[in-house]
PDB file of C-alpha atoms in Angstrom:
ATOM      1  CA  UNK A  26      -0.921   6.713   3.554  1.00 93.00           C
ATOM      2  CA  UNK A  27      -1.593   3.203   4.005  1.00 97.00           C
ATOM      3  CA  UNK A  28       0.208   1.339   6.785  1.00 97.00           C
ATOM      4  CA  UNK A  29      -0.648  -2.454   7.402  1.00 96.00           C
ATOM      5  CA  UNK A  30       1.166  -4.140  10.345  1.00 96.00           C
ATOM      6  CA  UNK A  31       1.683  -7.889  10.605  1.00 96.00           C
ATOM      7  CA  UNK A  32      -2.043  -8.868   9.368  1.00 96.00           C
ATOM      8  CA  UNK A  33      -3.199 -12.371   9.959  1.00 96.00           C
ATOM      9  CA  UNK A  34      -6.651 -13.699   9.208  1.00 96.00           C
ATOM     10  CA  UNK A  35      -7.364 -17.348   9.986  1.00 94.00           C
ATOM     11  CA  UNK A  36     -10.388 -19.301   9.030  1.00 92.00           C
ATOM     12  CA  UNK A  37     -10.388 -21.691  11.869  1.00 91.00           C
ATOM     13  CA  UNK A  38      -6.929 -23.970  10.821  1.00 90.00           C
ATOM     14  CA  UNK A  39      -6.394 -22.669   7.687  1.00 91.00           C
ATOM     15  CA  UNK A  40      -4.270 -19.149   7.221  1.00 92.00           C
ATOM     16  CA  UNK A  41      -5.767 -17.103   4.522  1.00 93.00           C
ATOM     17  CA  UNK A  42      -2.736 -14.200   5.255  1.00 95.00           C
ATOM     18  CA  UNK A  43      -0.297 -14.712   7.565  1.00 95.00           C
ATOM     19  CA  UNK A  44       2.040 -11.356   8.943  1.00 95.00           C
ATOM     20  CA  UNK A  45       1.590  -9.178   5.863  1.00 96.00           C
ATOM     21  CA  UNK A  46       3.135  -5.948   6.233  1.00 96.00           C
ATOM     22  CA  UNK A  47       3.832  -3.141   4.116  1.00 96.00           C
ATOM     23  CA  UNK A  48       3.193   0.747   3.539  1.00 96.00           C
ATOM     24  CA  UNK A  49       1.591   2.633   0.632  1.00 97.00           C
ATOM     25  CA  UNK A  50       3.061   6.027   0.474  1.00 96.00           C
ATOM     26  CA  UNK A  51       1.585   9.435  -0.881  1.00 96.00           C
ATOM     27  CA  UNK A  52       2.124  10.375  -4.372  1.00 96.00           C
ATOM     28  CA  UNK A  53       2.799   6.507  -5.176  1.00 96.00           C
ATOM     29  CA  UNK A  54       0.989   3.574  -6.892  1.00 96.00           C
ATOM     30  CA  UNK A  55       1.674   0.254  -5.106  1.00 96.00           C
ATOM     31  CA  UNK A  56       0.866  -2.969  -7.125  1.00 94.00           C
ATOM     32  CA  UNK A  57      -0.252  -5.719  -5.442  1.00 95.00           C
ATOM     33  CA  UNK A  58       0.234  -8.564  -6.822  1.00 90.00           C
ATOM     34  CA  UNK A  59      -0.292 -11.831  -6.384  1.00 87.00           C
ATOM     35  CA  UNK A  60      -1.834 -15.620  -7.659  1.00 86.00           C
ATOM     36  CA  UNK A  61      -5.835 -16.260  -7.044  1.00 85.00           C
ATOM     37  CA  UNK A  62      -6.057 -17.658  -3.809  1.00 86.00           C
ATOM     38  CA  UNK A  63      -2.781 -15.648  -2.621  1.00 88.00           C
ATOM     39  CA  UNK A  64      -4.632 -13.504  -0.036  1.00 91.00           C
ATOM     40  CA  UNK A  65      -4.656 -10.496  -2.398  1.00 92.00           C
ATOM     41  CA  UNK A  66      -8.495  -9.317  -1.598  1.00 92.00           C
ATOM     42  CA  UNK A  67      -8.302 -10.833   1.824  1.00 94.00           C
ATOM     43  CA  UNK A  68      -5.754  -8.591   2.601  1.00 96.00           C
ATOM     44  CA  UNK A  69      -7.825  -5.267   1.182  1.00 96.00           C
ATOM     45  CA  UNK A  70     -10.960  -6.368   3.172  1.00 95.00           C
ATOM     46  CA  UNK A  71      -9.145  -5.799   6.383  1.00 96.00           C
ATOM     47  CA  UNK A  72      -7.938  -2.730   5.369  1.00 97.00           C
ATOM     48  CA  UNK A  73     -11.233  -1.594   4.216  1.00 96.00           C
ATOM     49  CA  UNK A  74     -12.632  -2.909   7.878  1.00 94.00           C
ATOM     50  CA  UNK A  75     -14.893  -5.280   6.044  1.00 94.00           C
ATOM     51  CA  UNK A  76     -12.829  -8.371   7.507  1.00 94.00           C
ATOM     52  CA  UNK A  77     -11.409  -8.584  11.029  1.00 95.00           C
ATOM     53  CA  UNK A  78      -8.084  -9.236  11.490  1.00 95.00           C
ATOM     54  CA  UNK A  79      -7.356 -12.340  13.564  1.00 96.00           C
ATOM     55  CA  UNK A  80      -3.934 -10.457  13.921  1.00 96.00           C
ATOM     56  CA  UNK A  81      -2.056  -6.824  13.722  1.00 96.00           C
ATOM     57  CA  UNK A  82      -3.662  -3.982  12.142  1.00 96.00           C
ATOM     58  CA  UNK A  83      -4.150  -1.644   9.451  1.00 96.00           C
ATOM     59  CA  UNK A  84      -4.556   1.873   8.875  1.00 97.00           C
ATOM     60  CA  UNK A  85      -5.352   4.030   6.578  1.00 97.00           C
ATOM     61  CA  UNK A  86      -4.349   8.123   6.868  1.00 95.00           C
ATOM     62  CA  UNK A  87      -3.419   6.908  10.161  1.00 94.00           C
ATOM     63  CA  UNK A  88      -6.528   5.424  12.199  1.00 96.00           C
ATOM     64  CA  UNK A  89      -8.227   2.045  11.339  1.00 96.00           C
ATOM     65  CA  UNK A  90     -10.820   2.295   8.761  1.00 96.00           C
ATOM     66  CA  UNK A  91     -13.712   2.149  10.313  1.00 94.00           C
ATOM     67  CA  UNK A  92     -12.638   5.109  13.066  1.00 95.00           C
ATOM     68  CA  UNK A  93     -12.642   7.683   9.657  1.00 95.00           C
ATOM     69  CA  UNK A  94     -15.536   9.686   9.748  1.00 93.00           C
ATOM     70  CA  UNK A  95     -17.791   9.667   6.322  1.00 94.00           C
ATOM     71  CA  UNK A  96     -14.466   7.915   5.107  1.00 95.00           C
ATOM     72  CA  UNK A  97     -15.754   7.886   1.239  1.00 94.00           C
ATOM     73  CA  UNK A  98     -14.923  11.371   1.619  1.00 95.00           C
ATOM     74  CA  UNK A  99     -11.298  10.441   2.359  1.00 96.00           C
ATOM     75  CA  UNK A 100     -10.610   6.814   1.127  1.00 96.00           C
ATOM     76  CA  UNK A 101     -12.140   5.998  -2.851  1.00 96.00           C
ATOM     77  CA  UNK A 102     -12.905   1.810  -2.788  1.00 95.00           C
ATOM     78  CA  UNK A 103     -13.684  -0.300  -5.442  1.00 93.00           C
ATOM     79  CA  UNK A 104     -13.650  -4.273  -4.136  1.00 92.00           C
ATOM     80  CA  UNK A 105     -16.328  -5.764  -6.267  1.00 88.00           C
ATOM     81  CA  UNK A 106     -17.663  -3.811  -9.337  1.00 82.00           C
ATOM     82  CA  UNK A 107     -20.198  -6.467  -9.772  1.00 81.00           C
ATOM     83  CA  UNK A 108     -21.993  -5.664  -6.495  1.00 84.00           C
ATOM     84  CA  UNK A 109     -23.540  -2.486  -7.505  1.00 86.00           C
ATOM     85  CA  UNK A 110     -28.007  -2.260  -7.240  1.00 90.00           C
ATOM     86  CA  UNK A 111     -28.790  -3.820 -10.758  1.00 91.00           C
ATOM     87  CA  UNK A 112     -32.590  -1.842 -10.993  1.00 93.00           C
ATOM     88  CA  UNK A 113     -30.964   1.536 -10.102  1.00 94.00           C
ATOM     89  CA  UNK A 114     -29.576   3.150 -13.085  1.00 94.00           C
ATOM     90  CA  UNK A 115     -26.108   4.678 -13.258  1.00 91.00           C
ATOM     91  CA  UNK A 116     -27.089   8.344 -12.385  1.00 92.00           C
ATOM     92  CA  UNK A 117     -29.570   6.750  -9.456  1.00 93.00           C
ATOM     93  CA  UNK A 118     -26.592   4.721  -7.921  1.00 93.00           C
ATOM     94  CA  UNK A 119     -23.770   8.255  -8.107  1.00 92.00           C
ATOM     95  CA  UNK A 120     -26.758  10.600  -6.727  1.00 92.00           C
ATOM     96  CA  UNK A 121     -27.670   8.364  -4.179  1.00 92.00           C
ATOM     97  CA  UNK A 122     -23.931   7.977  -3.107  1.00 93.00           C
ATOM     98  CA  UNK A 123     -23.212  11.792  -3.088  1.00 93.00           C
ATOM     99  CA  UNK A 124     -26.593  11.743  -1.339  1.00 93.00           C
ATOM    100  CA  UNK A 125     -24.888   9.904   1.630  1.00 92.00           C
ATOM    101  CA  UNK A 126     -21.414  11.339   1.086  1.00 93.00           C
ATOM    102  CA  UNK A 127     -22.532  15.011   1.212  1.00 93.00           C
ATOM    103  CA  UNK A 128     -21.306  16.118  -1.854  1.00 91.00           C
ATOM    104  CA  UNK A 129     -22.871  18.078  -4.569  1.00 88.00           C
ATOM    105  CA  UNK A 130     -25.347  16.477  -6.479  1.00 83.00           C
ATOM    106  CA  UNK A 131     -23.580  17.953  -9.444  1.00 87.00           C
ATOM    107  CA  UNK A 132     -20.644  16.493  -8.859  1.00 90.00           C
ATOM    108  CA  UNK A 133     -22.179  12.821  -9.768  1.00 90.00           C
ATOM    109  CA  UNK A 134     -22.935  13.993 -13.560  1.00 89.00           C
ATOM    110  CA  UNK A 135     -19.582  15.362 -13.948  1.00 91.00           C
ATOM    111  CA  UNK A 136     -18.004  12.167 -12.880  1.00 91.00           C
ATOM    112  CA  UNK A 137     -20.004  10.138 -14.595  1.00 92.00           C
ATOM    113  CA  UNK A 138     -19.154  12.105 -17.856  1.00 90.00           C
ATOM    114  CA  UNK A 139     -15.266  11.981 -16.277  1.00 90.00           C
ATOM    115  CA  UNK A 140     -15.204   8.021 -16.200  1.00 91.00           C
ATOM    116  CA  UNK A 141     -16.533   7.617 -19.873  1.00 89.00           C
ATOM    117  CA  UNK A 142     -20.213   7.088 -18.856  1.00 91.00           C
ATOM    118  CA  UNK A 143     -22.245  10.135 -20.923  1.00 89.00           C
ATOM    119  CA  UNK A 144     -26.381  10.885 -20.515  1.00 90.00           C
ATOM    120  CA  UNK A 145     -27.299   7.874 -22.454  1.00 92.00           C
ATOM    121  CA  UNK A 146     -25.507   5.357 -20.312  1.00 91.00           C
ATOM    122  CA  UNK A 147     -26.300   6.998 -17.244  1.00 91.00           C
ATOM    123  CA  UNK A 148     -30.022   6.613 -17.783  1.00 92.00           C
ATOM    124  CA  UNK A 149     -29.526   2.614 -18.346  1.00 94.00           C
ATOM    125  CA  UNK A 150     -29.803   0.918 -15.509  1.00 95.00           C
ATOM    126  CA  UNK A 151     -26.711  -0.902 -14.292  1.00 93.00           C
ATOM    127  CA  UNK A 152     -27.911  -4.755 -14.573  1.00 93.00           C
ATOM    128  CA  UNK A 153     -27.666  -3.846 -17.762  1.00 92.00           C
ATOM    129  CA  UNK A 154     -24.152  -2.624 -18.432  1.00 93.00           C
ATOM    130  CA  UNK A 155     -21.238  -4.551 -19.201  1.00 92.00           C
ATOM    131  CA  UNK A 156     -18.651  -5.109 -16.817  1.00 91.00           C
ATOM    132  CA  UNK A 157     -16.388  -2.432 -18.163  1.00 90.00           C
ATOM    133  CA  UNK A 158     -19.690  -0.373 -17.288  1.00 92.00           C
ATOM    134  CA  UNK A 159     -19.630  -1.182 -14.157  1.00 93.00           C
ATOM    135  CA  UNK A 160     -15.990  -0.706 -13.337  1.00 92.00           C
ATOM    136  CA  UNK A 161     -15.894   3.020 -14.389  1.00 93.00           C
ATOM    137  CA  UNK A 162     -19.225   3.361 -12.585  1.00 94.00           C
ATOM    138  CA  UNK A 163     -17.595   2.112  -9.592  1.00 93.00           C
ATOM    139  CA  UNK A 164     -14.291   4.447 -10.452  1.00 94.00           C
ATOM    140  CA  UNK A 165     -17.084   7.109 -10.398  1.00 93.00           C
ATOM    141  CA  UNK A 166     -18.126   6.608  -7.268  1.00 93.00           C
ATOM    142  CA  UNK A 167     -14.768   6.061  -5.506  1.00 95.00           C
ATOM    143  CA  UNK A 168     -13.885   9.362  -6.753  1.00 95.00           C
ATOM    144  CA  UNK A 169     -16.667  11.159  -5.929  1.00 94.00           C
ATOM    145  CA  UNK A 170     -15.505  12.182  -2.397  1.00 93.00           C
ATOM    146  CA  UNK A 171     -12.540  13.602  -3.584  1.00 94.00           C
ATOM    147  CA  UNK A 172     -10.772  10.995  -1.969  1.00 96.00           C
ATOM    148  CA  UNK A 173      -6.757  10.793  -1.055  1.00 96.00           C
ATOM    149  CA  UNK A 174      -6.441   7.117  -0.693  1.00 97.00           C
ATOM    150  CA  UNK A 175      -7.740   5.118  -3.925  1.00 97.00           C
ATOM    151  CA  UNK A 176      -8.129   0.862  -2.665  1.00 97.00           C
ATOM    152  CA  UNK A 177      -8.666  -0.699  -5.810  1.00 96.00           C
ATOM    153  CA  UNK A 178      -8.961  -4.812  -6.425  1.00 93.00           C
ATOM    154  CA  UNK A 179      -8.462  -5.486 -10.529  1.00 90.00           C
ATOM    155  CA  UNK A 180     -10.562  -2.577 -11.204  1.00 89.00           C
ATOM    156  CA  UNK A 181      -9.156  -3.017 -14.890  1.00 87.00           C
ATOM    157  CA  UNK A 182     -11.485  -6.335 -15.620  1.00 85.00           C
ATOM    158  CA  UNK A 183     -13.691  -5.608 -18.218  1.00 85.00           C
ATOM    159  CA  UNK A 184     -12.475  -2.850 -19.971  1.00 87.00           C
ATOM    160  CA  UNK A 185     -10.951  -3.005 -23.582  1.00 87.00           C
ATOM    161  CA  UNK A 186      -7.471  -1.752 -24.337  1.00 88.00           C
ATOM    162  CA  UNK A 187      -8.563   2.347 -24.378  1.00 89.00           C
ATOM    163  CA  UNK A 188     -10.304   2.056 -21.164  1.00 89.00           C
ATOM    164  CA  UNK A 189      -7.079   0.035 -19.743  1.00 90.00           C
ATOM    165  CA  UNK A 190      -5.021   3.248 -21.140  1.00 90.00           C
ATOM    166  CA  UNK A 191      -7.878   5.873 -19.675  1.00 90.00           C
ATOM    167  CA  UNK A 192      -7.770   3.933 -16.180  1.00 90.00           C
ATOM    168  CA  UNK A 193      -3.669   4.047 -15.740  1.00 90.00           C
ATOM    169  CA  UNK A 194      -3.694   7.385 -17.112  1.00 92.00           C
ATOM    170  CA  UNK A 195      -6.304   8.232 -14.019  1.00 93.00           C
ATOM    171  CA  UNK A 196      -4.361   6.256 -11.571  1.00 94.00           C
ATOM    172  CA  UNK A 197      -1.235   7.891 -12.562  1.00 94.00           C
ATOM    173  CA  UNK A 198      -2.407  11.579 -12.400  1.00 95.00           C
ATOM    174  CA  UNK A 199      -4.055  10.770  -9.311  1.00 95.00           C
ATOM    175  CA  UNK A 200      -0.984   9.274  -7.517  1.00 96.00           C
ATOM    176  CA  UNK A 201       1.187  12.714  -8.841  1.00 95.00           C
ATOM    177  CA  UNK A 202      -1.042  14.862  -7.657  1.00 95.00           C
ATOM    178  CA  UNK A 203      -0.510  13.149  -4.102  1.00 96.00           C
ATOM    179  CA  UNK A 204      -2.832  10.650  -3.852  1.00 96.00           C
ATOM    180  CA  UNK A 205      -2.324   7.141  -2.273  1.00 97.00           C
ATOM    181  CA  UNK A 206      -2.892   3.944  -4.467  1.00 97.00           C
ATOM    182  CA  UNK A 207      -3.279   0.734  -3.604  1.00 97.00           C
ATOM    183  CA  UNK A 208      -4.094  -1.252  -6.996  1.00 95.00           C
ATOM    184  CA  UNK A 209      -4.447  -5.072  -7.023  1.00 92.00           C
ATOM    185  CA  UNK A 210      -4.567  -6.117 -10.518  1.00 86.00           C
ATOM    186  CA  UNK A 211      -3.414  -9.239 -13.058  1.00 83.00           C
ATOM    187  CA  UNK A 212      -2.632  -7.562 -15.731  1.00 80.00           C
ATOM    188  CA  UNK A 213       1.337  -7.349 -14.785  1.00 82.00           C
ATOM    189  CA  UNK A 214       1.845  -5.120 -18.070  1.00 81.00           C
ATOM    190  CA  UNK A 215      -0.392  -2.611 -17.048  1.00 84.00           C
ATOM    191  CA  UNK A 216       0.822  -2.734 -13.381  1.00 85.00           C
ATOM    192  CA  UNK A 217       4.691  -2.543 -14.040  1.00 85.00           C
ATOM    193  CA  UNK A 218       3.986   0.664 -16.466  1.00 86.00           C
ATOM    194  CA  UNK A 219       1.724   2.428 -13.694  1.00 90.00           C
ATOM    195  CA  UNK A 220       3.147   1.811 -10.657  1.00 91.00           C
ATOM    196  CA  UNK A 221       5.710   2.883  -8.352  1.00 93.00           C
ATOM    197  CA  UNK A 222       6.582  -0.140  -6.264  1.00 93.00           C
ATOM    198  CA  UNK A 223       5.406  -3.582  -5.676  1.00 92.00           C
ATOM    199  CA  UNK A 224       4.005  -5.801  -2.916  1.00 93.00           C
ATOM    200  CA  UNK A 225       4.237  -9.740  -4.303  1.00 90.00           C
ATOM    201  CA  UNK A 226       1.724 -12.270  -1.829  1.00 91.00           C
ATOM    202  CA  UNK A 227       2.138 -15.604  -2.395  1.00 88.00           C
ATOM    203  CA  UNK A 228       0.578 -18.096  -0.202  1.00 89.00           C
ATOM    204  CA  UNK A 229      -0.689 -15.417   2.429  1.00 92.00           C
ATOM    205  CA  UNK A 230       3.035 -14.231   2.933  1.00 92.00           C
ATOM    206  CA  UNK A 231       4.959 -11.327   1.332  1.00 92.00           C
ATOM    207  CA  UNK A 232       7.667 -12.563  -0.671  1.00 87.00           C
ATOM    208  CA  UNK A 233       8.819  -9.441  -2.067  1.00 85.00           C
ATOM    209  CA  UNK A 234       8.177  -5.498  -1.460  1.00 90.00           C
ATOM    210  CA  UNK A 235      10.016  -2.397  -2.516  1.00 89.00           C
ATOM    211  CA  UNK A 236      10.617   0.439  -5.537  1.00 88.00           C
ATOM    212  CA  UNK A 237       9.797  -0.982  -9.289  1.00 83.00           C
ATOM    213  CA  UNK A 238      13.639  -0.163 -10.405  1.00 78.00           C
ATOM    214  CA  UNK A 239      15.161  -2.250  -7.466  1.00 75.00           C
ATOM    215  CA  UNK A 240      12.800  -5.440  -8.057  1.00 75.00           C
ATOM    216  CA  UNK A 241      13.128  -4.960 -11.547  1.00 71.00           C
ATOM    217  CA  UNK A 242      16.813  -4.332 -11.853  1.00 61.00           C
ATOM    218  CA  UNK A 243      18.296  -7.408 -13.243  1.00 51.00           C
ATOM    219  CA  UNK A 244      20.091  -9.504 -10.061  1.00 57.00           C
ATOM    220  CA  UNK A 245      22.134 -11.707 -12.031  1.00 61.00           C
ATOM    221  CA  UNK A 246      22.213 -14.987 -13.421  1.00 76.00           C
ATOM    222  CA  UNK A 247      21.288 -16.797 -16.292  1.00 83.00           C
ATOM    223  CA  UNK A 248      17.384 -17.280 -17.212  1.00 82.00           C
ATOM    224  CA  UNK A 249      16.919 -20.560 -19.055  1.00 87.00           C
ATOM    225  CA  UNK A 250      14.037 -22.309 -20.633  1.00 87.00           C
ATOM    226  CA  UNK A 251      14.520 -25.937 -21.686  1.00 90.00           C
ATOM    227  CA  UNK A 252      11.951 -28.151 -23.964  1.00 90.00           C
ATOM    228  CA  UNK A 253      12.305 -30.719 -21.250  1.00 89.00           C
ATOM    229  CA  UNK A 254      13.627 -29.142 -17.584  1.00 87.00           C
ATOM    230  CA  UNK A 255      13.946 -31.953 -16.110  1.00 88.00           C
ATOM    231  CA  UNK A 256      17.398 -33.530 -16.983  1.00 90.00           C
ATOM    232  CA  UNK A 257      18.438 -29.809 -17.357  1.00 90.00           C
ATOM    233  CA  UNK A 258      17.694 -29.400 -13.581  1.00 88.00           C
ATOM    234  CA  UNK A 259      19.126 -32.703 -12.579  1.00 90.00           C
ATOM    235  CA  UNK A 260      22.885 -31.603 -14.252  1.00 91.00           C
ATOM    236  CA  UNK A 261      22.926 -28.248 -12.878  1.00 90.00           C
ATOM    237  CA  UNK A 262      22.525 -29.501  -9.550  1.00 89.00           C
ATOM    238  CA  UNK A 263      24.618 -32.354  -9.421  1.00 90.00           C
ATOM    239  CA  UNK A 264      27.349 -29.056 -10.977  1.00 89.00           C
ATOM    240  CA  UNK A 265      26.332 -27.194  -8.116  1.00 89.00           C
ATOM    241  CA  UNK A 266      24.601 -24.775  -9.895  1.00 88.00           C
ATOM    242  CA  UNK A 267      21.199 -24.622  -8.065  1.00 81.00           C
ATOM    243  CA  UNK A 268      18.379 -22.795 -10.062  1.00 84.00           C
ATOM    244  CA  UNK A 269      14.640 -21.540  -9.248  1.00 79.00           C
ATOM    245  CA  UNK A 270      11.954 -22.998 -11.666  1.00 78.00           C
ATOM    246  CA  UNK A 271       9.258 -20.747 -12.396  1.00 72.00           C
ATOM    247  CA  UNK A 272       5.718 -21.650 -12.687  1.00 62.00           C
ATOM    248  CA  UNK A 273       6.123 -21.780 -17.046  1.00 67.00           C
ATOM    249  CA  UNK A 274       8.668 -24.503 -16.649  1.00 77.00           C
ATOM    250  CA  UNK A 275      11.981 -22.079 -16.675  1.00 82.00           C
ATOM    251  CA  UNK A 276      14.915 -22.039 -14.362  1.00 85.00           C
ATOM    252  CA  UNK A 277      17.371 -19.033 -13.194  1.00 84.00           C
ATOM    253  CA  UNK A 278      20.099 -19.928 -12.332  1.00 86.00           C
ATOM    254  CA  UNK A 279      23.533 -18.144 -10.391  1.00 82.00           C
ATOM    255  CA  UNK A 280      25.988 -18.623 -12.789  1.00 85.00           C
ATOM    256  CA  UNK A 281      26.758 -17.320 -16.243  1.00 84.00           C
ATOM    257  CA  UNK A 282      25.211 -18.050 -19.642  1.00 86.00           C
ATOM    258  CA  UNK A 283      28.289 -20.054 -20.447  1.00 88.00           C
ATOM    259  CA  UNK A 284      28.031 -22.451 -17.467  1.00 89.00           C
ATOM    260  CA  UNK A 285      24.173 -22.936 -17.925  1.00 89.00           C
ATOM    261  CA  UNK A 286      24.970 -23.586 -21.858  1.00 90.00           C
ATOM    262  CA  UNK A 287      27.604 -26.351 -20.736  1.00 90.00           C
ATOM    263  CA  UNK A 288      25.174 -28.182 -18.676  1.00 90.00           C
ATOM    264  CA  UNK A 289      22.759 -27.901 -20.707  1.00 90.00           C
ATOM    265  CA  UNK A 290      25.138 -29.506 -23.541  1.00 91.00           C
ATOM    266  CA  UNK A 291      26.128 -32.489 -21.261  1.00 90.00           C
ATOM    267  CA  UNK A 292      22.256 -32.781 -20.417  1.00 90.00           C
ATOM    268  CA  UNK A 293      21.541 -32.958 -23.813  1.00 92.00           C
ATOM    269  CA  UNK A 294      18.729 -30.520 -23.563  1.00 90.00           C
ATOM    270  CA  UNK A 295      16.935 -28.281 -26.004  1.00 91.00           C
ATOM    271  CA  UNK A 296      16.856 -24.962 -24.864  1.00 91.00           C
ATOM    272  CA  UNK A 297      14.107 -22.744 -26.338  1.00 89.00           C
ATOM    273  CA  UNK A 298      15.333 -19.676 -24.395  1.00 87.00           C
ATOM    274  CA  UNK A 299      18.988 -18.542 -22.826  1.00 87.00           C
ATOM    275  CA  UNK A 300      19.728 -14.895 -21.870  1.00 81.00           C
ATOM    276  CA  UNK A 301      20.531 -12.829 -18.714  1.00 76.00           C
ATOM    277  CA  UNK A 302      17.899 -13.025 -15.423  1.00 72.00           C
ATOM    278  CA  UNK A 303      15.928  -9.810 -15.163  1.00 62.00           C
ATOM    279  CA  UNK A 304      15.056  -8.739 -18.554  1.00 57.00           C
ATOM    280  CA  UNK A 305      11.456 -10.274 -18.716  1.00 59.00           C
ATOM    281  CA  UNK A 306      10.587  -7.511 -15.941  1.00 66.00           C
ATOM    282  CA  UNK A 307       7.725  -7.918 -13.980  1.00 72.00           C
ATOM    283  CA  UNK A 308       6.165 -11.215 -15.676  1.00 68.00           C
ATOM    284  CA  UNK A 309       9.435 -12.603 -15.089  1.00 65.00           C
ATOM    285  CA  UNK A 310      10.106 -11.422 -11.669  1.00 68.00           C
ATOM    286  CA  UNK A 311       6.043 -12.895 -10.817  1.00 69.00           C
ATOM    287  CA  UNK A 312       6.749 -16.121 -11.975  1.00 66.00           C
ATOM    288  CA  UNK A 313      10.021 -16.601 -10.056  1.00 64.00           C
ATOM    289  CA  UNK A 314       8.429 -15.678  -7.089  1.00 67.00           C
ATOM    290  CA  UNK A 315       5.053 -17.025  -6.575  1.00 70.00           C
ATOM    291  CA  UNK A 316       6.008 -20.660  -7.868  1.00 63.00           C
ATOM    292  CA  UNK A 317       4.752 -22.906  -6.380  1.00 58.00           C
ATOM    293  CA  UNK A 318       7.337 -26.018  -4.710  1.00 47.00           C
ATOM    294  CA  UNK A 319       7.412 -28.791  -6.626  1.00 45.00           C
ATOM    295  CA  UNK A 320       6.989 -32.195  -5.426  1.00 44.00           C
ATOM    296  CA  UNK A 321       9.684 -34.498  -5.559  1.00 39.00           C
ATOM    297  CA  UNK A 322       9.603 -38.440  -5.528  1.00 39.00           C
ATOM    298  CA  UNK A 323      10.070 -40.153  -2.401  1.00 41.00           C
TER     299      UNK A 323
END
């Protein structure tokens, strides 16, 4: 269980998050999602007790980070893959780590064969692996506690297409064997196939939370993508058809195909794209949400 409670963090005037709040059950994988800059690994420093809040609070298995005792033993992280001791090898960095954990020494070989890193690769050491190296080294050693609670910020950079399959086939067995996951990550595809529900931060603010089939489930409308928006956007207004632009130049808009197809006529616009809101899933539901306002003329 994760439970985060009206967060804030402020960097003197500036608002880096601003009352996020949202809960990670077990046997779930929560994507969180959100533009660079959105507050995304702000957000899972706090919870990880490696920023403090300037507001509200966050738990994890019910106390505040840093009050869990030996807490790799209970909580797997993975923030940075990139920050890992580039003159220790691979083996050196998971022995050291069950070293400090108190696990079996044991344990680190069989994880390391686990995550897809065998003798050979475990004997290199890790300034010079590749950064899909060093993500399943750092999946190693977030597992190697036996953790419930996986925290885990774009932990698929790096890999090629059969390590994205091998890491949301981990994620997924993890989460259904009652784990916790919280799994920041840009690669929407792989996010809307592995997880559960979503948490969208845009600007430092939630702007949508709940189950994948309720965000997903078309709302309806009319999505609509024009060559030129512009006059498109102009006549459905002045028709009082108000739409949302996304951040790739389309609109959705309440009202039916046939209403967005007249305007569009009298507009004289080019459409590239016309079809019912929703069916673009989670790329589509991204884009209408973290757009950002557009500036209008004075």
């Amino acid at each position: 269980m994760i439970e985060v409670d009206q967060l804030t963090k402020r960097y003197g005037d500036v608002s880096a998050v601003t009352d996020v709040s949202f809960r990670c059950e077990p046997g779930t994988v929560t994507g969180f999602l959100g533009p660079n800059g959105a507050g995304k690994s702000t957000t899972m420093r706090m919870i990880c007790g490696l920023a403090p809040p300037t507001s509200g609070s966050a738990t994890v298995l019910g106390v505040p980070y840093r009050r869990i005792a030996n807490p790799g033993r209970h909580v797997g992280v993975l923030l940075d893959a990139a920050a890992q001791h580039s003159g220790r090898t691979g083996r050196e960095t998971l022995s050291l780590s069950a070293h400090v954990l108190g696990v079996d020494r044991e344990r680190a070989g069989r994880m390391l064969r686990d995550v897809g890193l065998p003798a050979a690769a475990a004997r290199r050491r890790v300034g010079g692996y590749s950064l899909g190296m060093r993500q399943r080294l750092g999946i190693a050693q977030a597992l190697l506690g036996d953790p419930r609670v996986l925290i885990l910020d774009e932990p698929a950079n790096g890999l090629d297409p059969e390590g994205i399959h091998w890491m949301r086939t981990l994620l997924r067995d993890f989460a259904d064997r009652g784990g916790t996951v919280l799994l920041s990550s840009h690669l929407l595809r792989e996010v809307e196939a592995v997880a559960d529900r979503f948490v969208v931060i845009a600007g430092g603010r939630i702007v949508a939370q709940g189950d994948k089939r309720e965000l997903l489930t078309a709302p309806g409308g009319t999505y609509v993508r024009a060559l030129d928006p512009g006059p498109l956007e102009e006549v459905l207004a002045a028709s009082g058809l108000p739409a949302r632009r996304g951040v790739d130049g389309s609109l959705t808009v309440d009202a039916d195909a046939e209403a967005v197809g007249r305007a569009a006529a009298k507009a004289g616009a080019v459409l590239l794209e016309l079809r019912p809101a929703g069916e673009g899933g989670l790329e589509e539901l991204f884009l209408s949400l973290t757009a950002e306002p557009r500036e209008t003329a004075p």
